[in-house]
Amino acid sequence: MAEKTSYDFEVTPQEVDFTLRMTVPSLVGAVLDTAGVDARRKGFGIDELNKDNVSWVLSRMALEIDERPRQYAPYRIETWVNEFNRMLTTRNFMLLDADGRPFGRAVTQWCVIDLEARRAIDLTALAAMCADKIVDAPSPMEKPRKLAAIVPSDSREHRVVYSDIDFNRHVNTLRYVGMMFDMLPFERHLAARPMRFDIHFLHECSYGQLLGVGCEERGAETLFEISCEGRAAVRAALAWR
Amino acid sequence: MAEKTSYDFEVTPQEVDFTLRMTVPSLVGAVLDTAGVDARRKGFGIDELNKDNVSWVLSRMALEIDERPRQYAPYRIETWVNEFNRMLTTRNFMLLDADGRPFGRAVTQWCVIDLEARRAIDLTALAAMCADKIVDAPSPMEKPRKLAAIVPSDSREHRVVYSDIDFNRHVNTLRYVGMMFDMLPFERHLAARPMRFDIHFLHECSYGQLLGVGCEERGAETLFEISCEGRAAVRAALAWR
């Protein structure tokens, strides 16, 4: 059985907003970079998988942030994989401040896709290969929730540009999260309230495509749906505490 | 007399494009983060200046990139301030790969503005205070060039959103650079040619304003101008070698 591993960071000026606190998209970026670096260090990173013409794809993510860290604050991300099934693997994260106090946590679920067929593959063989990398510790929060379609009360259009795309030529997760947070009323960014964010990736969007970004206020939640050529591509829910 | 200082980095997955090389906006971000961290460490950072209700503002930047570093590549940024005059101070950068070979360099010119009046102040007093922080070494490349108005052959509109703004509630430098690179034909991002990029900031743009992003091909250069409410706000020139 493996142990949790941890990585140390410091909030940079480029990662904060006008409240001088790290933005949620930047926090998502730090979590995903940690996943990439940790998988690579343990021998099952994207570079290793690409040799077999397959790659990791993020399927779902849930993130809780109690308090966004301030500019230049040191912080630590602990990560561990605790589950492998036929379709998905679960990677967990705990975000800790300089005193070791948790200020956030995340659960991500990943599949592996065949880069030719663009279809998810069975993880049984990979799970066997990674058995000694599994950490026997529960996820730090409830797993990503099911997200239904929304009835948008507000929407915007966005043409996918160079800055939006990742190594795969698809829209980067951080950009989707940014597009969603850009829909919120400005005052919402001033209130430093604890939040939970759930996001699901249904369909990939590519360079040049026209996206529709919709949002709906439903009770204490803001729901989002990004669609591409008439199909729902990403859904998310932001719940304030 | 002070010495050059250096900071070590590693290219993260979020900083690369589909060529798996670090994007120019990410390189600009690393250079500006280095400026912020180094100024802070030496006692003349934004946090220190803000106590007197003044702040650093980037006025001009010139950047040469011979080769963009690959994902996960370690690299180093050396920085030094070598000039202070009444209106501007010059901060320089050398970008070095793991073997200490330069792959890029930059020269930035900064002014200090009064945060109330939003006007540049005389730097004589600050220069005296920082005299022992000046490094007696020349800039590593020709300083930022003069940039004239353009006759755009292509243009786009962009409404300033939350993701675009910095701690000052003005559009972040990286976002301006991103908007410019997004105007380039897609094939241009594939060609890993050495380049020089000059950028001037003329006027600040704020949340909610509508920007016009124009570009013009002139000889071996691509010229850019971002305007805001009829005024030129940012000009840039990208020259390929």
PDB file of C-alpha atoms in Angstrom, chain A residues 10 12-14 16-18 20 23-24 29 32-33 36-37 40 68 72 156 161-163 165-169 172 174-175 178-179 181-182 184-186 189-190 207, chain B residues 10 12-14 16-18 20 23-24 29 32-33 36-37 40 68 72 156 161-163 165-169 172 174-175 178-179 181-182 184-186 189-190 207:
ATOM      1  CA  GLU A  10       3.082  29.640  -2.986  1.00  0.00           C
ATOM      2  CA  THR A  12       1.752  33.941  -7.180  1.00  0.00           C
ATOM      3  CA  PRO A  13       0.584  37.448  -8.195  1.00  0.00           C
ATOM      4  CA  GLN A  14      -0.845  36.044 -11.464  1.00  0.00           C
ATOM      5  CA  VAL A  16      -5.006  36.263  -7.437  1.00  0.00           C
ATOM      6  CA  ASP A  17      -7.988  38.438  -8.265  1.00  0.00           C
ATOM      7  CA  PHE A  18      -8.688  42.001  -7.074  1.00  0.00           C
ATOM      8  CA  LEU A  20      -5.741  39.542  -3.508  1.00  0.00           C
ATOM      9  CA  THR A  23      -9.055  32.582  -7.792  1.00  0.00           C
ATOM     10  CA  VAL A  24     -11.062  29.351  -8.000  1.00  0.00           C
ATOM     11  CA  GLY A  29      -5.175  24.621 -11.957  1.00  0.00           C
ATOM     12  CA  LEU A  32      -4.799  19.454 -11.797  1.00  0.00           C
ATOM     13  CA  ASP A  33      -1.080  20.260 -12.062  1.00  0.00           C
ATOM     14  CA  GLY A  36      -0.256  15.499 -13.525  1.00  0.00           C
ATOM     15  CA  VAL A  37       3.030  15.755 -11.652  1.00  0.00           C
ATOM     16  CA  ARG A  40       4.135  11.211 -13.803  1.00  0.00           C
ATOM     17  CA  ARG A  68      -9.146  31.209  -0.689  1.00  0.00           C
ATOM     18  CA  TYR A  72       2.297  34.910  -1.550  1.00  0.00           C
ATOM     19  CA  ARG A 156     -23.153  34.194 -23.519  1.00  0.00           C
ATOM     20  CA  VAL A 161      -9.379  30.472 -29.330  1.00  0.00           C
ATOM     21  CA  TYR A 162      -5.730  29.394 -28.999  1.00  0.00           C
ATOM     22  CA  SER A 163      -5.541  30.463 -25.308  1.00  0.00           C
ATOM     23  CA  ILE A 165      -6.972  24.869 -25.670  1.00  0.00           C
ATOM     24  CA  ASP A 166      -4.759  22.283 -24.002  1.00  0.00           C
ATOM     25  CA  PHE A 167      -2.138  19.805 -25.231  1.00  0.00           C
ATOM     26  CA  ASN A 168      -5.015  17.762 -26.684  1.00  0.00           C
ATOM     27  CA  ARG A 169      -6.354  20.749 -28.706  1.00  0.00           C
ATOM     28  CA  ASN A 172      -8.741  23.423 -21.048  1.00  0.00           C
ATOM     29  CA  LEU A 174      -9.443  26.011 -16.272  1.00  0.00           C
ATOM     30  CA  ARG A 175     -10.951  27.908 -19.181  1.00  0.00           C
ATOM     31  CA  GLY A 178     -13.161  30.688 -15.886  1.00  0.00           C
ATOM     32  CA  MET A 179     -16.075  31.062 -18.337  1.00  0.00           C
ATOM     33  CA  PHE A 181     -17.069  32.312 -12.910  1.00  0.00           C
ATOM     34  CA  ASP A 182     -17.161  35.172 -15.446  1.00  0.00           C
ATOM     35  CA  LEU A 184     -21.364  35.596 -11.846  1.00  0.00           C
ATOM     36  CA  PRO A 185     -22.426  39.092 -10.734  1.00  0.00           C
ATOM     37  CA  PHE A 186     -19.315  41.101  -9.811  1.00  0.00           C
ATOM     38  CA  HIS A 189     -16.432  37.733  -6.120  1.00  0.00           C
ATOM     39  CA  LEU A 190     -16.136  40.105  -3.157  1.00  0.00           C
ATOM     40  CA  TYR A 207     -10.509  25.142 -31.525  1.00  0.00           C
TER      41      TYR A 207
ATOM     42  CA  GLU B  10       9.496  24.107 -13.877  1.00  0.00           C
ATOM     43  CA  THR B  12       3.667  23.041 -15.534  1.00  0.00           C
ATOM     44  CA  PRO B  13       1.022  21.262 -17.655  1.00  0.00           C
ATOM     45  CA  GLN B  14      -1.253  24.337 -17.417  1.00  0.00           C
ATOM     46  CA  VAL B  16       1.882  24.588 -22.286  1.00  0.00           C
ATOM     47  CA  ASP B  17      -0.087  24.648 -25.524  1.00  0.00           C
ATOM     48  CA  PHE B  18      -0.802  21.733 -27.874  1.00  0.00           C
ATOM     49  CA  LEU B  20       3.686  20.809 -25.351  1.00  0.00           C
ATOM     50  CA  THR B  23       3.068  29.556 -24.277  1.00  0.00           C
ATOM     51  CA  VAL B  24       4.316  33.137 -24.684  1.00  0.00           C
ATOM     52  CA  GLY B  29       3.534  35.571 -16.558  1.00  0.00           C
ATOM     53  CA  LEU B  32       6.192  39.351 -14.238  1.00  0.00           C
ATOM     54  CA  ASP B  33       5.821  37.036 -11.225  1.00  0.00           C
ATOM     55  CA  GLY B  36       6.886  40.950  -8.207  1.00  0.00           C
ATOM     56  CA  VAL B  37       8.615  38.417  -5.973  1.00  0.00           C
ATOM     57  CA  ARG B  40       8.995  42.290  -2.620  1.00  0.00           C
ATOM     58  CA  ARG B  68       9.929  27.863 -25.831  1.00  0.00           C
ATOM     59  CA  TYR B  72       8.157  19.789 -17.063  1.00  0.00           C
ATOM     60  CA  ARG B 156     -12.367  41.293 -32.738  1.00  0.00           C
ATOM     61  CA  VAL B 161     -14.749  39.870 -17.598  1.00  0.00           C
ATOM     62  CA  TYR B 162     -13.706  38.810 -14.077  1.00  0.00           C
ATOM     63  CA  SER B 163     -10.981  36.435 -15.376  1.00  0.00           C
ATOM     64  CA  ILE B 165      -8.685  41.648 -14.312  1.00  0.00           C
ATOM     65  CA  ASP B 166      -5.830  41.936 -11.836  1.00  0.00           C
ATOM     66  CA  PHE B 167      -5.530  43.090  -8.221  1.00  0.00           C
ATOM     67  CA  ASN B 168      -6.005  46.663  -9.515  1.00  0.00           C
ATOM     68  CA  ARG B 169      -9.305  45.764 -11.280  1.00  0.00           C
ATOM     69  CA  ASN B 172      -4.074  41.794 -16.597  1.00  0.00           C
ATOM     70  CA  LEU B 174      -1.205  38.222 -19.605  1.00  0.00           C
ATOM     71  CA  ARG B 175      -4.755  38.613 -20.839  1.00  0.00           C
ATOM     72  CA  GLY B 178      -3.361  36.214 -24.793  1.00  0.00           C
ATOM     73  CA  MET B 179      -5.883  38.296 -26.804  1.00  0.00           C
ATOM     74  CA  PHE B 181      -1.811  35.646 -29.705  1.00  0.00           C
ATOM     75  CA  ASP B 182      -5.406  34.455 -30.182  1.00  0.00           C
ATOM     76  CA  LEU B 184      -2.754  34.733 -35.052  1.00  0.00           C
ATOM     77  CA  PRO B 185      -3.528  32.075 -37.667  1.00  0.00           C
ATOM     78  CA  PHE B 186      -3.486  28.637 -36.015  1.00  0.00           C
ATOM     79  CA  HIS B 189       1.565  28.430 -33.211  1.00  0.00           C
ATOM     80  CA  LEU B 190       3.024  25.270 -34.733  1.00  0.00           C
ATOM     81  CA  TYR B 207     -14.154  45.453 -15.852  1.00  0.00           C
TER      82      TYR B 207
END
